[in-house]
mmCIF file of N, CA, C and O in Angstrom:
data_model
loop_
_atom_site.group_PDB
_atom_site.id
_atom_site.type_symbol
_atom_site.label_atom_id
_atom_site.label_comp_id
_atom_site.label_asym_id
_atom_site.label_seq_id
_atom_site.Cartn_x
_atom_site.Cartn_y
_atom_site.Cartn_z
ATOM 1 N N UNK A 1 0.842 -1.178 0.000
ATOM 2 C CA UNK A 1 0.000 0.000 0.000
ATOM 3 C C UNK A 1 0.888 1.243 0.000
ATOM 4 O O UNK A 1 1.734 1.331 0.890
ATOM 5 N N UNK A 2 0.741 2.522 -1.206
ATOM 6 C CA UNK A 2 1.148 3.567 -0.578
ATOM 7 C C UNK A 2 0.976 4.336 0.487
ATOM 8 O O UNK A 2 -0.180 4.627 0.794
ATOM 9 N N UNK A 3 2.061 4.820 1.266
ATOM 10 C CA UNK A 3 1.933 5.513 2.186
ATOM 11 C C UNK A 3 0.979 6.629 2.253
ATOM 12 O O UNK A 3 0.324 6.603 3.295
ATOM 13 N N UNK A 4 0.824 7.169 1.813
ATOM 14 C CA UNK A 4 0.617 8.747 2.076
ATOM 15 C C UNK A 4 -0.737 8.316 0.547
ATOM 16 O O UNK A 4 -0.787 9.148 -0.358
ATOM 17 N N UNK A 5 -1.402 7.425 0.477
ATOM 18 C CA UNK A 5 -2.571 7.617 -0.672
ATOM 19 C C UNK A 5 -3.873 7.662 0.460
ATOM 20 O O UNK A 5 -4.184 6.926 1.396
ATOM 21 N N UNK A 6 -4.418 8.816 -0.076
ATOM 22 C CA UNK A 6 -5.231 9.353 0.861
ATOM 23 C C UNK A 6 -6.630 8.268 0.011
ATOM 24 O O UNK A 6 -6.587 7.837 -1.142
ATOM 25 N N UNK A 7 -7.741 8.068 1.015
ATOM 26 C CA UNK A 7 -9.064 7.172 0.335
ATOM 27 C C UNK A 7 -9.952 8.054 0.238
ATOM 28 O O UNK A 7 -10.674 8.376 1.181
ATOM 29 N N UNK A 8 -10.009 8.542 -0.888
ATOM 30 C CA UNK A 8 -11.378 9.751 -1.321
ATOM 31 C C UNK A 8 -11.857 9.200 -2.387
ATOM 32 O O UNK A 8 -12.373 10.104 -3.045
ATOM 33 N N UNK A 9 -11.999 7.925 -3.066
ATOM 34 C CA UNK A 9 -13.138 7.442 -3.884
ATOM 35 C C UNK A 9 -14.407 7.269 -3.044
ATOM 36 O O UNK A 9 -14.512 6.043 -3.086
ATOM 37 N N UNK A 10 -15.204 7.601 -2.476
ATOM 38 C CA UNK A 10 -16.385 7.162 -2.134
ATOM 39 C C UNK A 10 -17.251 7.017 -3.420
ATOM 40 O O UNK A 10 -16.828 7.033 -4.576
ATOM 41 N N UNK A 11 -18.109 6.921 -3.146
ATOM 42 C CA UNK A 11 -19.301 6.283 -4.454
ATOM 43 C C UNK A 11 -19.748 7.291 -4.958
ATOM 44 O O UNK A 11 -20.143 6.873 -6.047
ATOM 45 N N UNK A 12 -20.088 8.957 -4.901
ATOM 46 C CA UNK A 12 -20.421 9.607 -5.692
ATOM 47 C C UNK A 12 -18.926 10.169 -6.836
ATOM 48 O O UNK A 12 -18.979 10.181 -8.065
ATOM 49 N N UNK A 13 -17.695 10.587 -5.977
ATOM 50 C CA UNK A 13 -16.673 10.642 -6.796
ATOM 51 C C UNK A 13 -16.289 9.321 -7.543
ATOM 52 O O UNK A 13 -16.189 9.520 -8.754
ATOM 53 N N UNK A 14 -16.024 7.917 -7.133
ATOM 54 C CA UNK A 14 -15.637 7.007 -7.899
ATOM 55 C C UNK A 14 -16.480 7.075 -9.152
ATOM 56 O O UNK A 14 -15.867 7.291 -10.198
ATOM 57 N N UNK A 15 -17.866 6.915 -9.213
ATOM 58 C CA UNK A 15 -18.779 6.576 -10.062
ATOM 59 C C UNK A 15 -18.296 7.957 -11.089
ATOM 60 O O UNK A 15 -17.850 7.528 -12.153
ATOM 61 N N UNK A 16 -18.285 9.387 -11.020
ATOM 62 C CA UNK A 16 -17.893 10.255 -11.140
ATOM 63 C C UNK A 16 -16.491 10.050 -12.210
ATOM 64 O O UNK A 16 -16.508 10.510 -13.352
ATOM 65 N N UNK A 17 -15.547 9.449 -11.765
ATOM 66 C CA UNK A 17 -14.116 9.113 -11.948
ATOM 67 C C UNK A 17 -14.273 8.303 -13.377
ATOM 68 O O UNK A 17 -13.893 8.689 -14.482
ATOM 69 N N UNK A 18 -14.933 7.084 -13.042
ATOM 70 C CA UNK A 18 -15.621 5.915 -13.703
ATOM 71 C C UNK A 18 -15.966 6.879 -15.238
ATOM 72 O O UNK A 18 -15.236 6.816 -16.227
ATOM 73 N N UNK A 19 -16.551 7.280 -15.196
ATOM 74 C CA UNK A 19 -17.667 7.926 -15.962
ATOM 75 C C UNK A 19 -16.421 8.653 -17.105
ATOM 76 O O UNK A 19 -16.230 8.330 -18.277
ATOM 77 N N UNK A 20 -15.785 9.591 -16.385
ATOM 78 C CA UNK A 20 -15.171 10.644 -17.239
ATOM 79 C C UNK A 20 -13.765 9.742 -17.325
ATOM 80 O O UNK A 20 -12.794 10.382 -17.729
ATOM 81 N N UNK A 21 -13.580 8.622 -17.061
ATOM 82 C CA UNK A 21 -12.327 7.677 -17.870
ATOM 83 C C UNK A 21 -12.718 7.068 -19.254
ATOM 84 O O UNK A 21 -12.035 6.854 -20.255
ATOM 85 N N UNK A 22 -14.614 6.770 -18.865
ATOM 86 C CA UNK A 22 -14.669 6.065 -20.117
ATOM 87 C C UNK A 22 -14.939 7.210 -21.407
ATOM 88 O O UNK A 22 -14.732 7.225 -22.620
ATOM 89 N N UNK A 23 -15.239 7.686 -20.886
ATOM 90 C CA UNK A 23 -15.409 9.570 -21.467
ATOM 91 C C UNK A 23 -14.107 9.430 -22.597
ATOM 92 O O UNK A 23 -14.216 9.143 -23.790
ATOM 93 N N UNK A 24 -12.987 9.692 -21.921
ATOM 94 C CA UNK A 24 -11.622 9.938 -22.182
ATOM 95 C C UNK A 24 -11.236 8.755 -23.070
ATOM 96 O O UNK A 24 -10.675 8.934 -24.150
ATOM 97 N N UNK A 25 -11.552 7.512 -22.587
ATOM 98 C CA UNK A 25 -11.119 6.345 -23.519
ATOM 99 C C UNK A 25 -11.978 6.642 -25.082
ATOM 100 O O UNK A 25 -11.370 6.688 -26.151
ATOM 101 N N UNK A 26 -13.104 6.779 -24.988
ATOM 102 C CA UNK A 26 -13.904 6.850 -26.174
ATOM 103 C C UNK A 26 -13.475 7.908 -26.948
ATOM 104 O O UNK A 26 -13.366 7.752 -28.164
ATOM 105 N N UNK A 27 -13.237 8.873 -26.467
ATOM 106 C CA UNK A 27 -12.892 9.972 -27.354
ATOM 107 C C UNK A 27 -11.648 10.130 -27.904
ATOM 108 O O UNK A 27 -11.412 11.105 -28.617
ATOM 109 N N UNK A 28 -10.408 8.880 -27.548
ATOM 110 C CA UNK A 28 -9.238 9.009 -28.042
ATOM 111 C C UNK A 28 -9.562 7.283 -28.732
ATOM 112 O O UNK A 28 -8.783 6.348 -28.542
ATOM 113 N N UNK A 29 -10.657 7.188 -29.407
ATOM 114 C CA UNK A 29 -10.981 5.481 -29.710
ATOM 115 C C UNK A 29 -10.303 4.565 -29.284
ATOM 116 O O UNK A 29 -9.727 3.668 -29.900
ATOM 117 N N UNK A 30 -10.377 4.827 -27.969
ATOM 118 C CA UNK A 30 -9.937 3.071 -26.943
ATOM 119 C C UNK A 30 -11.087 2.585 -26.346
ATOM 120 O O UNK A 30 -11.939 3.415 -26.031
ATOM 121 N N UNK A 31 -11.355 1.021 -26.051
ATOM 122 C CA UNK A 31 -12.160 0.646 -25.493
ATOM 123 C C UNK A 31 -11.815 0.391 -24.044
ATOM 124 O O UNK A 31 -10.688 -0.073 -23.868
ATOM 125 N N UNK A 32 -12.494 0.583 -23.059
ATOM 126 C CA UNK A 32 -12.868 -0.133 -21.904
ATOM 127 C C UNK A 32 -12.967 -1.434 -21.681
ATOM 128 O O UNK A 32 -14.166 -1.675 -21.813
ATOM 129 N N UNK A 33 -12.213 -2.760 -21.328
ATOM 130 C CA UNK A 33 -12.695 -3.734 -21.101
ATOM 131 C C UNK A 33 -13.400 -3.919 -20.089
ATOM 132 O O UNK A 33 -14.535 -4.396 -20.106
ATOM 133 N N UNK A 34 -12.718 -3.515 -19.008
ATOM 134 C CA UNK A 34 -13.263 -3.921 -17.510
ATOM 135 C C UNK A 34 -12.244 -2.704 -16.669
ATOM 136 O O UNK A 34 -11.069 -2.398 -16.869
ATOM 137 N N UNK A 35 -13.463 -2.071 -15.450
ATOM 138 C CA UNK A 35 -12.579 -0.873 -14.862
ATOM 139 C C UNK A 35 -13.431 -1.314 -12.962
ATOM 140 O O UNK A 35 -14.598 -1.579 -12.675
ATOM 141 N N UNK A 36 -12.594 -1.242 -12.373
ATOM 142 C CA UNK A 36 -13.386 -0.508 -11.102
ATOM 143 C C UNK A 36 -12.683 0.099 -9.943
ATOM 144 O O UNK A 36 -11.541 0.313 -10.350
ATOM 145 N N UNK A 37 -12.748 0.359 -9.115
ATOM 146 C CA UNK A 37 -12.455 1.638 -8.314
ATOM 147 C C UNK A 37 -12.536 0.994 -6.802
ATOM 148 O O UNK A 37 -13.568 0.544 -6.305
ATOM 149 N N UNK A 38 -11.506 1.030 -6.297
ATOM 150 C CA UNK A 38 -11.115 0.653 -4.238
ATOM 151 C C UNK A 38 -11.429 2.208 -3.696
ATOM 152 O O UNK A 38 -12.186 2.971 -4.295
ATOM 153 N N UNK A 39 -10.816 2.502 -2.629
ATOM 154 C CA UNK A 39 -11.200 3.752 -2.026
ATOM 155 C C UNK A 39 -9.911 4.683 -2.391
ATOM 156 O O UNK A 39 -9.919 5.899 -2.201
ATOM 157 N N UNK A 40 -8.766 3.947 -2.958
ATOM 158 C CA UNK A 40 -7.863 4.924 -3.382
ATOM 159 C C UNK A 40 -7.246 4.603 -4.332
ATOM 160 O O UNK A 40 -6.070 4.952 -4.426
ATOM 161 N N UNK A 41 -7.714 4.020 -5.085
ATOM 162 C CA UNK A 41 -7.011 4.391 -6.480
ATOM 163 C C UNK A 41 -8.574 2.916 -7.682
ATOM 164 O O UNK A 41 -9.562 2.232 -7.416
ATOM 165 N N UNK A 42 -7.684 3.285 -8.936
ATOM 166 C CA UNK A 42 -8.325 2.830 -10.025
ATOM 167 C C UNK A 42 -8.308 2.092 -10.832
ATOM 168 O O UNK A 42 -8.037 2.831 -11.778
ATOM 169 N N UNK A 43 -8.421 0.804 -11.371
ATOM 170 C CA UNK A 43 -7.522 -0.028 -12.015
ATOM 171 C C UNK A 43 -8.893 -0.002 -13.454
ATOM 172 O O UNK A 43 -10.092 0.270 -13.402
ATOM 173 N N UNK A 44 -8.115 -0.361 -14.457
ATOM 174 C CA UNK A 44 -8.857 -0.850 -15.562
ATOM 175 C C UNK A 44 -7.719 -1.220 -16.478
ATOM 176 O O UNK A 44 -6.494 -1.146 -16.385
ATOM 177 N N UNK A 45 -8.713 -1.723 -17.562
ATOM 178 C CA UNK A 45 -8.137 -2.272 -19.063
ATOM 179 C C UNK A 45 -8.173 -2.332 -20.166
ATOM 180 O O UNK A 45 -8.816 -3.141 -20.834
ATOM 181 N N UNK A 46 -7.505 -1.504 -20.527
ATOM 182 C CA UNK A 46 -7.927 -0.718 -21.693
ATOM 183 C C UNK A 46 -7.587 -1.124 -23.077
ATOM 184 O O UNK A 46 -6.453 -1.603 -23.074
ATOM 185 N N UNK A 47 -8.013 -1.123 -24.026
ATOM 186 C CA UNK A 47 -7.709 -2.280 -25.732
ATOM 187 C C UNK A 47 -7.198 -0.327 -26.448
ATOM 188 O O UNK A 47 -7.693 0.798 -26.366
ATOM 189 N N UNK A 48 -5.862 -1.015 -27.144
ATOM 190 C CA UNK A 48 -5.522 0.148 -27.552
ATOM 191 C C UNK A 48 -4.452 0.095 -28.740
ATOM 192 O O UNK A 48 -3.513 -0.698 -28.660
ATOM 193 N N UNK A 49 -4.606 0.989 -29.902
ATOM 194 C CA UNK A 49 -2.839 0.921 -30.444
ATOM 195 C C UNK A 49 -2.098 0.526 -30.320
ATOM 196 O O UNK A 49 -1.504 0.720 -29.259
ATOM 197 N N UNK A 50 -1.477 -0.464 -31.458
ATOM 198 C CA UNK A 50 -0.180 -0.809 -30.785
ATOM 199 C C UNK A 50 0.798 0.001 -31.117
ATOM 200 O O UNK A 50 1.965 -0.312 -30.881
ATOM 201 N N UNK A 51 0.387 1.439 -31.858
ATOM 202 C CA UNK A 51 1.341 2.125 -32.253
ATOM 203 C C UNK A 51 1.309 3.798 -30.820
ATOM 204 O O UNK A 51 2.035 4.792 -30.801
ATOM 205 N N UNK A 52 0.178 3.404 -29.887
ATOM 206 C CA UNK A 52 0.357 4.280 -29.009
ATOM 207 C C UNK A 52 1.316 3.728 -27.790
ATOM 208 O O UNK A 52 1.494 2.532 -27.562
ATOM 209 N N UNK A 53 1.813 4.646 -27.162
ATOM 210 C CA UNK A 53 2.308 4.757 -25.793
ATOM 211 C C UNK A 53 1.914 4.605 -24.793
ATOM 212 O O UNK A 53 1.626 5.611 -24.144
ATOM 213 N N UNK A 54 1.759 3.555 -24.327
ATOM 214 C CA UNK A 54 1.493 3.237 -22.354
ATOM 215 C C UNK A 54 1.394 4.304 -21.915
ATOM 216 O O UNK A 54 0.300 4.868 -21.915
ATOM 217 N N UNK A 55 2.492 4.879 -21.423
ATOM 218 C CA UNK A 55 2.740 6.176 -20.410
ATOM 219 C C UNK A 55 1.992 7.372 -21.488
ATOM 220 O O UNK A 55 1.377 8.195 -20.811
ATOM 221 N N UNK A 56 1.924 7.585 -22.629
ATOM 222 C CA UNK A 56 1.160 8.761 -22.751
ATOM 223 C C UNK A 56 -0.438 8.571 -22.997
ATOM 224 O O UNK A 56 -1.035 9.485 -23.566
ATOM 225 N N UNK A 57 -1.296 7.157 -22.495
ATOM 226 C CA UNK A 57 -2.420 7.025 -22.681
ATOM 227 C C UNK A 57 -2.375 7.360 -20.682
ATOM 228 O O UNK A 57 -3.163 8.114 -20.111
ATOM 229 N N UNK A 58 -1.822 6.970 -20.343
ATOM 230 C CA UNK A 58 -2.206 7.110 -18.497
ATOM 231 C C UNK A 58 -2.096 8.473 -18.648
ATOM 232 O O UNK A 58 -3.099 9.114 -18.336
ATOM 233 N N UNK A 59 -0.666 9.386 -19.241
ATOM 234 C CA UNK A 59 -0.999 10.801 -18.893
ATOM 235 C C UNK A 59 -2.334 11.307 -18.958
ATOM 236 O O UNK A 59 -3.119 11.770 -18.130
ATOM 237 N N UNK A 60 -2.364 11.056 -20.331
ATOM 238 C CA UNK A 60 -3.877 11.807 -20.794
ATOM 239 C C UNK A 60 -5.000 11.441 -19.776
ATOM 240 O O UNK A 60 -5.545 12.357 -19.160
ATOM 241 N N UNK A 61 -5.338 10.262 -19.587
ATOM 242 C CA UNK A 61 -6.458 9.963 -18.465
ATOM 243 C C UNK A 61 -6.222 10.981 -17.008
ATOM 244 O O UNK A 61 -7.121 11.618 -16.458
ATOM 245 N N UNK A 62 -4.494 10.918 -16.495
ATOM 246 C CA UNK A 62 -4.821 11.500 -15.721
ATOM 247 C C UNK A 62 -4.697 13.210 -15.113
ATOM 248 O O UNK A 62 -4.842 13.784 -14.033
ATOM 249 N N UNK A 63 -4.368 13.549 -16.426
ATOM 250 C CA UNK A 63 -4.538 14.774 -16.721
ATOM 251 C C UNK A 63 -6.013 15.456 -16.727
ATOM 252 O O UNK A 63 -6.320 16.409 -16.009
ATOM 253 N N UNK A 64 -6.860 14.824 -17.639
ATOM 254 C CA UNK A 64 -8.160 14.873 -17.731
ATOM 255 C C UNK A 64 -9.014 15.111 -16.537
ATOM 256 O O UNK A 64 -9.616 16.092 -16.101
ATOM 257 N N UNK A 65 -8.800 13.392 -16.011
ATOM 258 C CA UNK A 65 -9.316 13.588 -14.703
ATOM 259 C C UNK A 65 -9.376 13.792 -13.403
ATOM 260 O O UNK A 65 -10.159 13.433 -12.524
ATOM 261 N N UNK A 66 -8.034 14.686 -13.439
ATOM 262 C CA UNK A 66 -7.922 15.016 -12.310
ATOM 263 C C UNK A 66 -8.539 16.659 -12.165
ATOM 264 O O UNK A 66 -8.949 17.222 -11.150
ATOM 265 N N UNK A 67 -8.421 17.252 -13.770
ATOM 266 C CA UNK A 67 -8.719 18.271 -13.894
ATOM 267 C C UNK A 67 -10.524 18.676 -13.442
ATOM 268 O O UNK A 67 -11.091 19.596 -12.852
ATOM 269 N N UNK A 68 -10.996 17.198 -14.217
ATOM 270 C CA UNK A 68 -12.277 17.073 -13.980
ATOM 271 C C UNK A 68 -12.928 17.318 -12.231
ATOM 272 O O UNK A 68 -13.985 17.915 -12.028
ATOM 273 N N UNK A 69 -12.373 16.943 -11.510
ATOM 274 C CA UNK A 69 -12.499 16.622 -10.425
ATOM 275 C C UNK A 69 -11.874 17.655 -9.640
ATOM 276 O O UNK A 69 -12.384 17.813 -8.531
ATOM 277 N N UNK A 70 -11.171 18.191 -9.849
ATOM 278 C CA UNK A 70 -10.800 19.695 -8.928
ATOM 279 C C UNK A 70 -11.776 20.567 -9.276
ATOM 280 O O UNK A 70 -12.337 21.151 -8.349
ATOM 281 N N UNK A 71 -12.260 20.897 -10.859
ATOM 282 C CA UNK A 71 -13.299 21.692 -11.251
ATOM 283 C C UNK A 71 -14.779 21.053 -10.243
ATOM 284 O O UNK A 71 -15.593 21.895 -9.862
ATOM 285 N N UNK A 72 -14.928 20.067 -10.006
ATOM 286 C CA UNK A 72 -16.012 19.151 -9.326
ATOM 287 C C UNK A 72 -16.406 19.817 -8.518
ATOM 288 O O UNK A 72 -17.332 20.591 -8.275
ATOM 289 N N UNK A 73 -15.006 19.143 -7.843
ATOM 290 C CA UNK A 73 -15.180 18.766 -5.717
ATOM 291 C C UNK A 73 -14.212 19.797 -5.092
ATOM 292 O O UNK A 73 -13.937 19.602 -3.908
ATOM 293 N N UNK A 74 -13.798 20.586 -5.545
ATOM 294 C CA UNK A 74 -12.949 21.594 -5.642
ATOM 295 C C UNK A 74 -12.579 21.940 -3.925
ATOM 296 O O UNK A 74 -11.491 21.870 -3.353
ATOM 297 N N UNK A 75 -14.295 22.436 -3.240
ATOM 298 C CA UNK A 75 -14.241 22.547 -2.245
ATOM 299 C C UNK A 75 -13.584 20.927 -1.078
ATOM 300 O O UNK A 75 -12.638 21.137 -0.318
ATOM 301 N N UNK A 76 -14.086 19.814 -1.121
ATOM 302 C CA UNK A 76 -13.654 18.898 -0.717
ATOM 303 C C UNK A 76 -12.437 18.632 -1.021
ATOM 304 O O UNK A 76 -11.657 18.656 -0.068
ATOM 305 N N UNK A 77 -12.171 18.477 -1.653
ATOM 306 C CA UNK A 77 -10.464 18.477 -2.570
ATOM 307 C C UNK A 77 -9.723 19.058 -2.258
ATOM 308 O O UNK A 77 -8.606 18.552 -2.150
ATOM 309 N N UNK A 78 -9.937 20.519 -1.918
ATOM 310 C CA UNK A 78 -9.157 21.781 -1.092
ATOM 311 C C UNK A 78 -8.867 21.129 0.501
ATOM 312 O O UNK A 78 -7.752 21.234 1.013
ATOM 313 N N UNK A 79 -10.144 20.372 1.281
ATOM 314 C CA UNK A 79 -9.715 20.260 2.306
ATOM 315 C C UNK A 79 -8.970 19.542 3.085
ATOM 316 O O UNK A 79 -8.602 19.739 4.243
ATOM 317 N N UNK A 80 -8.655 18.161 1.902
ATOM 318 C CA UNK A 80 -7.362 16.797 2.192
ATOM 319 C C UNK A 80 -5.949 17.558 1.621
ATOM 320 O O UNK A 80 -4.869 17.278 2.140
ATOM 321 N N UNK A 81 -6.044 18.533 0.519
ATOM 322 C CA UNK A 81 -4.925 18.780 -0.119
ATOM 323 C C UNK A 81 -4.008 20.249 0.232
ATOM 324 O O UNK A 81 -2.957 20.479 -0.367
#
């Protein structure tokens, strides 16, 4: 377990999270196989290019959604961070 990973998926942000990954996968035409969400972090599996980049398909997701989610929960978000 990381140290210092704080557990702020509860069920309105996870579902939230959920939502705007598959968002992000569809709109760069990747599929979703299978995704779900613990209380601190996110796992899924994603069908993709073999001419794209690992590390620059995670950036993009988590660029996206992290952005998504400060614009969100901004206030809650402010108060762990």
């Amino acid at each position: 377990m990381t140290k210092y990973r704080k557990q702020l998926l509860g069920s309105n942000i996870a579902d939230d999270v959920k939502q705007k990954i598959f968002d992000i996968c569809k709109s760069h035409n990747r599929e979703i196989i299978v995704m779900e969400t613990d209380k601190d972090h996110v796992h899924f599996l994603v069908s993709y290019d073999a001419t794209d980049r690992v590390c620059d398909i995670v950036k993009v997701v988590k660029q996206q959604t992290i952005y998504h989610l400060w614009q969100k929960y901004s206030d809650f978000l402010s108060k762990q961070y």
